[in-house]
XYZ file of C-alpha atoms in Angstrom:
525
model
C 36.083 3.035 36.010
C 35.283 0.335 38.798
C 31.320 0.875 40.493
C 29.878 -1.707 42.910
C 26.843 -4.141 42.017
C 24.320 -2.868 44.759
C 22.882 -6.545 44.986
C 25.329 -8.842 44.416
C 28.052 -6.859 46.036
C 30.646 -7.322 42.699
C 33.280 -5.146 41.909
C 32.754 -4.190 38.142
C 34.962 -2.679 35.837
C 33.311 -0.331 33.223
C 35.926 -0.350 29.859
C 34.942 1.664 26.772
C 32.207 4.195 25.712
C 29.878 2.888 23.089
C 26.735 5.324 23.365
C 25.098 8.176 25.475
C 22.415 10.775 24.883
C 21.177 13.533 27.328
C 20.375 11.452 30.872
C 23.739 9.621 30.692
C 26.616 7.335 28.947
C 26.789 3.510 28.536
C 29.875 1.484 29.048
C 31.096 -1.901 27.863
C 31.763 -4.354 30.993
C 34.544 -5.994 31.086
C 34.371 -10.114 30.962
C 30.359 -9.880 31.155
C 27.621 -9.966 28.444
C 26.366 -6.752 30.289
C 26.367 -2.998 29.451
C 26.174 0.129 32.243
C 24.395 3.375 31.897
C 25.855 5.800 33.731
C 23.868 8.426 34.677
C 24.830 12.269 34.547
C 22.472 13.232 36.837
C 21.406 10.115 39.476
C 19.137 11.181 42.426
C 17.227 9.218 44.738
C 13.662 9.064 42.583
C 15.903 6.980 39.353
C 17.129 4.610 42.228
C 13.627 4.145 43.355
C 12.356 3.541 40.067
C 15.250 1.238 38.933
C 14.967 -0.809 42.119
C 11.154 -1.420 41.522
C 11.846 -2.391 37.896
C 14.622 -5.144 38.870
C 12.352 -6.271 41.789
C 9.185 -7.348 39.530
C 10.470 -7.759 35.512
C 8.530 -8.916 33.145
C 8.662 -12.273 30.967
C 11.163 -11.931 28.154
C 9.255 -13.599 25.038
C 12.771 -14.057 23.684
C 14.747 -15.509 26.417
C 13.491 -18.976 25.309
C 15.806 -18.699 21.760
C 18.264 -17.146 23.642
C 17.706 -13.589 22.389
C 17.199 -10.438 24.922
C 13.798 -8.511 23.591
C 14.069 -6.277 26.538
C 16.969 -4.801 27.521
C 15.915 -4.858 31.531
C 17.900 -3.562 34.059
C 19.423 -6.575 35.992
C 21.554 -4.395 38.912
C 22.281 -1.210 40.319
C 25.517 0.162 40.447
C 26.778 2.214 42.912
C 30.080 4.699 43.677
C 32.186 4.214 46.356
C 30.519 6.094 48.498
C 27.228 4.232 48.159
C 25.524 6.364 45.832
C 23.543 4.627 43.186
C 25.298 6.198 39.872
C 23.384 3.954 37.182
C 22.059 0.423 36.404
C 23.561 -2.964 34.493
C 21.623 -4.530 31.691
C 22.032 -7.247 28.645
C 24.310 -6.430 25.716
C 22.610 -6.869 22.483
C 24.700 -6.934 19.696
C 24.373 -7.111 15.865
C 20.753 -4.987 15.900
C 20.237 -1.798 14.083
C 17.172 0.771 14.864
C 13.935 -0.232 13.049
C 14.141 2.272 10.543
C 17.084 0.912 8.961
C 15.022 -1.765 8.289
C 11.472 0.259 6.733
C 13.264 2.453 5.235
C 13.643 1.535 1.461
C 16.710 3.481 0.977
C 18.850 2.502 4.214
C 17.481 -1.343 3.354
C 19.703 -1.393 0.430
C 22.576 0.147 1.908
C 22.921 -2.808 4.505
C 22.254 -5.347 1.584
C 25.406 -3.687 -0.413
C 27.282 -3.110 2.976
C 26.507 -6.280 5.409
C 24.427 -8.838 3.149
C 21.498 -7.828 5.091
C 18.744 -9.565 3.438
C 14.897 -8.690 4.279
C 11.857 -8.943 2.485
C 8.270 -8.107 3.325
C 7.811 -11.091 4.790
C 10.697 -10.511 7.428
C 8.936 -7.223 7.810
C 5.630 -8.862 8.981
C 7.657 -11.022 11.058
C 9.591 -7.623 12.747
C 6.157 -6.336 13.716
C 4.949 -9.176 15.305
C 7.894 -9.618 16.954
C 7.310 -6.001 18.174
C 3.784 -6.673 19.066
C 4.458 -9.426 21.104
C 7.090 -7.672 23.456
C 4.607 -5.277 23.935
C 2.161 -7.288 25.089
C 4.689 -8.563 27.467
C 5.109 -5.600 29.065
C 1.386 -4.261 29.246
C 0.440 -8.180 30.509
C 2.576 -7.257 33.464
C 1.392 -3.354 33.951
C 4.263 -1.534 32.636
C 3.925 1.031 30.222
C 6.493 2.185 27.469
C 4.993 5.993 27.493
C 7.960 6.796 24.708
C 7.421 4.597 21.859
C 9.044 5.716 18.579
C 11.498 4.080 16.023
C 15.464 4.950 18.096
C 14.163 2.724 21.274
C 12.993 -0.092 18.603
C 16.315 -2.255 17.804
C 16.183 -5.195 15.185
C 18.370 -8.097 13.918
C 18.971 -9.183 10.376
C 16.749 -11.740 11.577
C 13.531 -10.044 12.237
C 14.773 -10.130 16.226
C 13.187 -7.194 18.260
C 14.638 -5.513 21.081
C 13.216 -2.718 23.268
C 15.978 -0.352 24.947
C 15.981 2.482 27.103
C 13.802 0.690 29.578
C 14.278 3.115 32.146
C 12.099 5.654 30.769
C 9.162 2.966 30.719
C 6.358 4.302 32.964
C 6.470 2.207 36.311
C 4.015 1.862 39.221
C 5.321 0.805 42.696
C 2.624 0.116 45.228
C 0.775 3.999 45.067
C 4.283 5.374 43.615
C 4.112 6.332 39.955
C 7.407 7.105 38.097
C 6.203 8.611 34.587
C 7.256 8.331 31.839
C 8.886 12.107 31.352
C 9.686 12.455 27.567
C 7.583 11.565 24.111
C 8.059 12.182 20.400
C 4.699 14.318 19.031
C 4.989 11.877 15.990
C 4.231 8.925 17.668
C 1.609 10.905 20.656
C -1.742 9.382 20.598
C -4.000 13.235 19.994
C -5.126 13.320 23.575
C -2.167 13.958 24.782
C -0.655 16.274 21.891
C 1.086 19.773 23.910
C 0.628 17.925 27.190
C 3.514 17.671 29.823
C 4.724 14.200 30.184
C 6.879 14.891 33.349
C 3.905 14.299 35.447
C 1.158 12.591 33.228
C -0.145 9.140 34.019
C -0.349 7.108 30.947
C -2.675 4.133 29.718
C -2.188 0.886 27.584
C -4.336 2.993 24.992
C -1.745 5.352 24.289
C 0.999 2.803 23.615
C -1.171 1.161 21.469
C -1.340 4.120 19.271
C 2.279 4.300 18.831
C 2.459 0.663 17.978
C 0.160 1.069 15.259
C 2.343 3.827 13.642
C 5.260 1.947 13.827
C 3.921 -1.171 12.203
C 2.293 0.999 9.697
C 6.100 2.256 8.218
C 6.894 -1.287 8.475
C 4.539 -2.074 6.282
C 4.056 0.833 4.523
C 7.832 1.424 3.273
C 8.257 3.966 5.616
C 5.569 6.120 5.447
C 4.273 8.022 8.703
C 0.306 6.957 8.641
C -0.575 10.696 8.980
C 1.602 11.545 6.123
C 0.060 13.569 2.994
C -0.570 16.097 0.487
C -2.745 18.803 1.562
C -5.602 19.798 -0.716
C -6.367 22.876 1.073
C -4.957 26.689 0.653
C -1.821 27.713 2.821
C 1.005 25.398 4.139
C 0.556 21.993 5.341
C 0.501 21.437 9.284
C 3.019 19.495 10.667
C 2.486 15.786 11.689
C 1.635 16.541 15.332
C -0.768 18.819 14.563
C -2.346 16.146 12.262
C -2.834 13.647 14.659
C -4.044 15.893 17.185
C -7.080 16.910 14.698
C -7.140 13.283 13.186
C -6.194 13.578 9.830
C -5.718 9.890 8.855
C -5.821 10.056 5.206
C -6.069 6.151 4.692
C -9.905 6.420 6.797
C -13.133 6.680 5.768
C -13.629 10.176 7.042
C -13.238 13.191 4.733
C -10.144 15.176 5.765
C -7.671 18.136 4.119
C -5.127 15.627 2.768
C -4.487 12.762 0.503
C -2.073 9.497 1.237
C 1.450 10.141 -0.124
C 1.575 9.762 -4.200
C 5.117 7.783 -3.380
C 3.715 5.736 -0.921
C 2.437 2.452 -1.313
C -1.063 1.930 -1.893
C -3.361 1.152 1.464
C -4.833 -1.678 0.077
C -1.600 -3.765 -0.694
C -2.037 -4.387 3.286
C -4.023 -7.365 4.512
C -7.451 -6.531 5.155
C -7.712 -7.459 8.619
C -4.657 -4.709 9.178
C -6.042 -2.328 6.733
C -9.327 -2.547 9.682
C -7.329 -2.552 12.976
C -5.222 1.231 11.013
C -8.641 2.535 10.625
C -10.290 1.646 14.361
C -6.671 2.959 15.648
C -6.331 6.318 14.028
C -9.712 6.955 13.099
C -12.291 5.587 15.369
C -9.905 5.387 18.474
C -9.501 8.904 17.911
C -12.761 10.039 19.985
C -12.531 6.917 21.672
C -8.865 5.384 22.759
C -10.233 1.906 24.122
C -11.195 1.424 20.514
C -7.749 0.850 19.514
C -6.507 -2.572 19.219
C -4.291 -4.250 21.785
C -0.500 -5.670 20.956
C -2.313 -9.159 21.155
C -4.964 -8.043 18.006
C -1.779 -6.736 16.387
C -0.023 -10.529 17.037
C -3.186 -12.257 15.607
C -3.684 -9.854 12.812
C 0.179 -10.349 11.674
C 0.533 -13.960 11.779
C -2.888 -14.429 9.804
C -1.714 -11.725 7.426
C 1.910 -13.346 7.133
C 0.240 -16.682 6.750
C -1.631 -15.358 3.646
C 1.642 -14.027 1.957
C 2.184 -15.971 -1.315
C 4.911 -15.763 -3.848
C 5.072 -13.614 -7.125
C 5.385 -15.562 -9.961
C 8.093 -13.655 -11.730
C 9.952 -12.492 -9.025
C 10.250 -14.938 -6.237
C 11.896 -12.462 -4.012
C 8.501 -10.766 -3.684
C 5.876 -11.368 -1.151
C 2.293 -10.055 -1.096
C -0.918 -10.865 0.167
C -3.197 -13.519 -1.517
C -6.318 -10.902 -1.749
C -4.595 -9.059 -4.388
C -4.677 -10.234 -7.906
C -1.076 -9.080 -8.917
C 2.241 -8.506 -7.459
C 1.952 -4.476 -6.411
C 6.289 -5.022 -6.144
C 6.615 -5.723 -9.520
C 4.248 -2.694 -10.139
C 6.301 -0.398 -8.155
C 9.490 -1.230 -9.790
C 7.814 -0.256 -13.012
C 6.403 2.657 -11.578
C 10.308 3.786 -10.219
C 11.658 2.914 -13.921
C 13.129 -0.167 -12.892
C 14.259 -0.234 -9.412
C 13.080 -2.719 -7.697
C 11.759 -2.618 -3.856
C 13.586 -6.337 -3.210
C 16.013 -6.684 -5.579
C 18.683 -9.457 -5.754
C 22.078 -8.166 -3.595
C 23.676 -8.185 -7.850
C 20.741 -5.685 -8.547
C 20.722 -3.742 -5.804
C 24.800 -3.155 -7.019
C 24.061 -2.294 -10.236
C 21.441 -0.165 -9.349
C 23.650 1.882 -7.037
C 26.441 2.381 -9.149
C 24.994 1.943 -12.735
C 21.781 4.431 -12.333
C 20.153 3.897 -15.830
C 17.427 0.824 -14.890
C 18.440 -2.553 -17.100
C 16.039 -4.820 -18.149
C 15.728 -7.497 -15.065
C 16.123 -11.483 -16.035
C 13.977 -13.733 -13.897
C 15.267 -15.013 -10.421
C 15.298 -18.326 -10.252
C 16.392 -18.741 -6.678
C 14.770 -20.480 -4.432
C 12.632 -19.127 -1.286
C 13.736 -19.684 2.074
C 13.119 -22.083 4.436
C 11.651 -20.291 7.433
C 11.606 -21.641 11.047
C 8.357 -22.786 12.817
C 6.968 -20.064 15.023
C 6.363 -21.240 18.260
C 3.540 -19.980 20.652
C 5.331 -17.611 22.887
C 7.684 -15.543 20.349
C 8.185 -16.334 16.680
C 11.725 -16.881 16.198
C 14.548 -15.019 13.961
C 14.122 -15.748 10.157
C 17.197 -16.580 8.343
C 17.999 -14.131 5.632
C 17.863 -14.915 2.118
C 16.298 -11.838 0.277
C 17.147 -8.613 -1.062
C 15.851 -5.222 -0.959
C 16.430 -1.667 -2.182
C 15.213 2.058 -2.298
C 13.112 4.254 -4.650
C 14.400 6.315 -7.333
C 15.898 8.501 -5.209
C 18.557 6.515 -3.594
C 21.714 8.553 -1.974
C 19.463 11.713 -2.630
C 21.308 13.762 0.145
C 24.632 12.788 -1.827
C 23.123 13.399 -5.029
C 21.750 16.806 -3.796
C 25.224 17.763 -2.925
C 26.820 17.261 -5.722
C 24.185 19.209 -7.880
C 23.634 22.356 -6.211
C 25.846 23.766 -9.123
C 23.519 22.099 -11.771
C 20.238 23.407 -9.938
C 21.186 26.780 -10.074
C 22.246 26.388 -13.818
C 18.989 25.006 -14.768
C 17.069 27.792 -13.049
C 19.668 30.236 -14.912
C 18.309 28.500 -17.862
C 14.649 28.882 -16.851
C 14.950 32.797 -15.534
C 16.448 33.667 -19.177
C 14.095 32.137 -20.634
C 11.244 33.831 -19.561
C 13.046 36.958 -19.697
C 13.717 36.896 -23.412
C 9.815 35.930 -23.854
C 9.223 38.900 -21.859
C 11.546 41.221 -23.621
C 10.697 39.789 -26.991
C 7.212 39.374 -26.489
C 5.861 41.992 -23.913
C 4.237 39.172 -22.008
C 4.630 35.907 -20.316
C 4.893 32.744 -22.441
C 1.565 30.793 -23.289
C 0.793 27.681 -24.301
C -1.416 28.901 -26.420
C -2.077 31.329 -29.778
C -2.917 34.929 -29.263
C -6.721 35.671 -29.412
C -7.984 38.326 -31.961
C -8.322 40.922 -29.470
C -4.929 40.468 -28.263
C -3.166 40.936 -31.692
C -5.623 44.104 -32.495
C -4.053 45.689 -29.520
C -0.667 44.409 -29.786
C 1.613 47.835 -31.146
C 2.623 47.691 -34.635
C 6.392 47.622 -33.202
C 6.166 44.815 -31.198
C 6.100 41.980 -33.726
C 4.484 38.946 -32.073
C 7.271 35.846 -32.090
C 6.404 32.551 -34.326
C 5.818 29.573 -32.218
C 8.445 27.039 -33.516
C 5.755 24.454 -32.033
C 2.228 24.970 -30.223
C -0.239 22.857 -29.228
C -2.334 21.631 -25.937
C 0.345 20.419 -23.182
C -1.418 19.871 -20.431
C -5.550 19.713 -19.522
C -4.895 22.969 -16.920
C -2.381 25.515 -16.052
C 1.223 24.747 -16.778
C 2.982 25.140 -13.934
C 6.751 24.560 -14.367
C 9.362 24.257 -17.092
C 12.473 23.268 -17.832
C 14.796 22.923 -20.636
C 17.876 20.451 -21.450
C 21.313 22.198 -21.032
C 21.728 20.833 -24.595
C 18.252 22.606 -25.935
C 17.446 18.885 -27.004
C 14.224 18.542 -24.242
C 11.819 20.195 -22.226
C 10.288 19.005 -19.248
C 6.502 20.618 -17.924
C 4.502 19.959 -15.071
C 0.909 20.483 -14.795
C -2.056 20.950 -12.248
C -3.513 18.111 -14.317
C -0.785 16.232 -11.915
C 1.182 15.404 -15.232
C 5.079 15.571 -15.728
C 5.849 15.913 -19.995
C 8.951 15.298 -21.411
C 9.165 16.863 -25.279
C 11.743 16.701 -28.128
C 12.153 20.479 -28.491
C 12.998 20.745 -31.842
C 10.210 18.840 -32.955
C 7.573 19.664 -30.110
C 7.106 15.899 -29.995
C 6.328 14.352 -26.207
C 8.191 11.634 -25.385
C 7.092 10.441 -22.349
C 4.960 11.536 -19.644
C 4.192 10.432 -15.327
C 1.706 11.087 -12.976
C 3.327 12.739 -10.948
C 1.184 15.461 -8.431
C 1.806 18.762 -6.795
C 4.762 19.560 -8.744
C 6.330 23.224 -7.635
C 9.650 23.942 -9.849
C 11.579 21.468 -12.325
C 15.183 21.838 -13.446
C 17.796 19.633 -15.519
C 20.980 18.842 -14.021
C 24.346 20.275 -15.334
C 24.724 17.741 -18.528
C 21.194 16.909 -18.387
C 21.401 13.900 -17.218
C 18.364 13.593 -14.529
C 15.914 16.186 -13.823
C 15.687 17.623 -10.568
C 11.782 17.627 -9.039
C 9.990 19.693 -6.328
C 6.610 18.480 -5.585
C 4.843 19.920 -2.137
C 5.951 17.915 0.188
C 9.430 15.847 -1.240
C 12.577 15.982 -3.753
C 12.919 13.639 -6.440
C 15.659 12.930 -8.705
C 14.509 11.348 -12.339
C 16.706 9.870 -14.425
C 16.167 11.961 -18.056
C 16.321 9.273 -20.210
């Protein structure tokens, strides 16, 4: 395909498709660094709006280290009959969305697949990064409107790039070209249900979907108005959350509780754990109360500054107000795997499940670059990272929908025969008095082979080992039990909260676990 630059006059030839979504396509361009977006639809208002963003763009915090952090458009092209069709912009290569990157599980993947090294430090560095090409844009009155993790691209360096520009909100002169789309999970509450085709947006209500987005970077992940509801009746869904202001993490009373997987708030710096809290909670009745991309670029390099260096794992980084490494307590807490393991562990951990006991690294810590004043520059990589417990859970799922529904099997019959044999459910405890006196003389009551208190509450789920060797119960006490059956001996137990239904895997292996709001996979042993 061959389109005409409508500035420079340049015949261009467009080569091969490498993306696209709903407004249009993008093209590689042959012998340039450039990519086009091709429109499906052009009309004369995207023309108007492109021409006013190429005609006033704003300072590129990365363009001194030679790195795009906004992918602006740089021309217009047009058909052959004039007809502006789509726009030219920088190529950025070797960048991945920013959830690749918070995302425990996907982390380790790229360390196994690319040698993609990160650690927590790198992930201060991303948001700051982020923060600062933010402020870039807001210092020269643009506003992104659409901020969520797919327009958020990152290098294995900590390198931020913002793409598809051309839904930024963009005033020219008394002309307003909104910003017409927005993801509810990243929609300040003020404008929750409203149409965006027509709305005029504010800094304010970036700044609210910057916070969220440094808050999974920070926070493994984990959407800040994620958590378990402690109320009757289904949970609402995140939208609806933020439009009433559930932030669990505040210091207001609300119907839910952070995430039990999550990491704990406090492992944050305290200057970020205060600019979450005047974001989500007190810039919810008030929006100017949240804090601008420049508080956020502050706030990260004094919390980055203050990251120091376990002592027994020198891949892990945390902040000097805490008095002990919470990475090395995670790893304990997920039997063994690691959150920034070496690339050797994160191997074994993937294809060698059972967690080993972990020698001391010994390698040294990087050398990172000097941040300079306008944009902190790309961080060589040198550390490792992986997932939870339930890494390749999707895979894992698949390949045990066979042992789920054997477990239940197992479960069903079992509380069938204590019907049948029993004429009532199973208890944890002995009959009282006036239960035997009116028990009939026919139905003799079954001997427990074991009985004793499992759990302080109501038992809520069971399950037993394929081989009859185990049994696993769950509790409202927000305990998970594992007992030798034979022997009604407990071998182990979690805390693990909100538990709905348990079941063992086809050889018993792991144990499969539904709390309210997640599936985990346990290894049994």
């Amino acid at each position: 395909m061959r389109l005409k630059r409508y500035f420079s006059g340049e015949i261009v030839t467009l080569t091969a498709k490498i993306g696209g979504g709903g407004e249009g396509r993008i093209y590689a361009v042959a012998n340039t660094d450039l990519v086009a977006k091709i429109y499906h639809s052009p009309d004369a208002e995207i023309a108007g709006k492109l021409s006013a963003m190429i005609a006033r763009p704003p300072v590129d915090p990365g363009a001194t280290d030679g790195h795009v952090s906004i992918a602006w458009p740089v021309d217009l092209l047009c058909n052959a009959t004039g007809k502006v069709v789509g726009f030219l912009m920088p190529r950025v290569e070797k960048v991945r969305p920013i959830h690749d990157y918070y995302t425990p599980t996907t982390r380790r993947d790229l360390a196994l697949r690319f040698n993609c090294l990160f650690n927590y430090l790198y992930l201060h560095r991303t948001a700051q990064n982020l923060a600062i090409a933010v402020r870039s844009l807001h210092d020269r009155g643009y506003i992104i409107g659409d901020v969520n993790e797919s327009n958020i691209l990152v290098s294995q360096t900590a390198l931020v790039t913002l793409v598809d520009t051309d839904s930024f909100q963009v005033k020219d002169g008394d002309r307003l070209y909104a910003c017409p789309v927005g993801k509810p999970e990243f929609t300040p509450p003020e404008l929750q249900g409203q149409s965006f085709r027509t709305l005029k947006r504010n800094p304010d209500h970036d700044r609210f979907g910057l916070a969220i987005v440094i808050f999974q970077l920070l926070m493994e992940g984990t959407h800040p108005f994620a958590g378990v509801y402690l109320e009757k009746g289904e949970p609402s869904p995140i939208a609806s959350r933020i439009r009433s202001g559930y932030f669990p993490y505040g210091k207001r009373r609300v119907p839910y509780r952070p995430t039990p997987i999550a990491p704990p708030f406090h492992i944050l710096n305290p200057r970020l754990q205060e600019l979450f809290v005047r974001c989500f909670e007190e810039g919810y009745l008030n929006p100017k109360l949240r804090p601008s991309a420049n508080s956020w670029v502050q706030a990260l390099d004094a919390a980055e500054s203050a990251l120091v260096i376990c002592d027994r794992n020198r891949r892990h980084r945390y902040g000097d107000h805490l008095d002990r490494c919470p990475w090395c307590d995670r790893a304990r807490a997920f039997l063994g795997r690691d959150p920034f393991p070496s690339r050797e562990e994160a191997r074994r951990q993937k294809f060698n499940p059972k967690p080993k006991v972990r020698s001391k690294d010994t390698s040294r810590a990087p050398a990172y670059s000097t941040r300079s004043s306008s944009y902190l520059p790309s961080l060589s990589p040198s550390l490792t990272i992986v997932g939870t417990n339930a890494h390749g859970f999707w895979r894992q799922l698949a390949n045990c929908k066979m042992d789920l529904f054997l477990g239940s099997l197992v479960l069903m019959l079992s509380v069938g025969a204590a019907f049948y044999l029993n004429g009532r459910p199973m208890r944890s405890s002995p009959p009282t008095v006036s239960e035997q006196v009116t028990t009939p003389p026919v139905a003799k009551p079954v001997v427990p082979l074991w009985d004793k208190q499992s759990h302080n509450g109501e038992v809520v789920a069971l399950a037993i080992a394929p081989d009859g060797s185990q049994l696993v119960s769950a509790g409202k006490d927000g305990k998970l039990k594992v007992w030798q059956l034979t022997e009604g001996t407990l071998v182990k137990e979690f805390a693990v909260e909100d538990v709905q239904k348990l079941a063992f895997t086809k050889h018993g292996s792991a144990i499969v676990v539904a709390t309210a709001n997640a599936i985990q996979i346990w290894d049994a042993e």
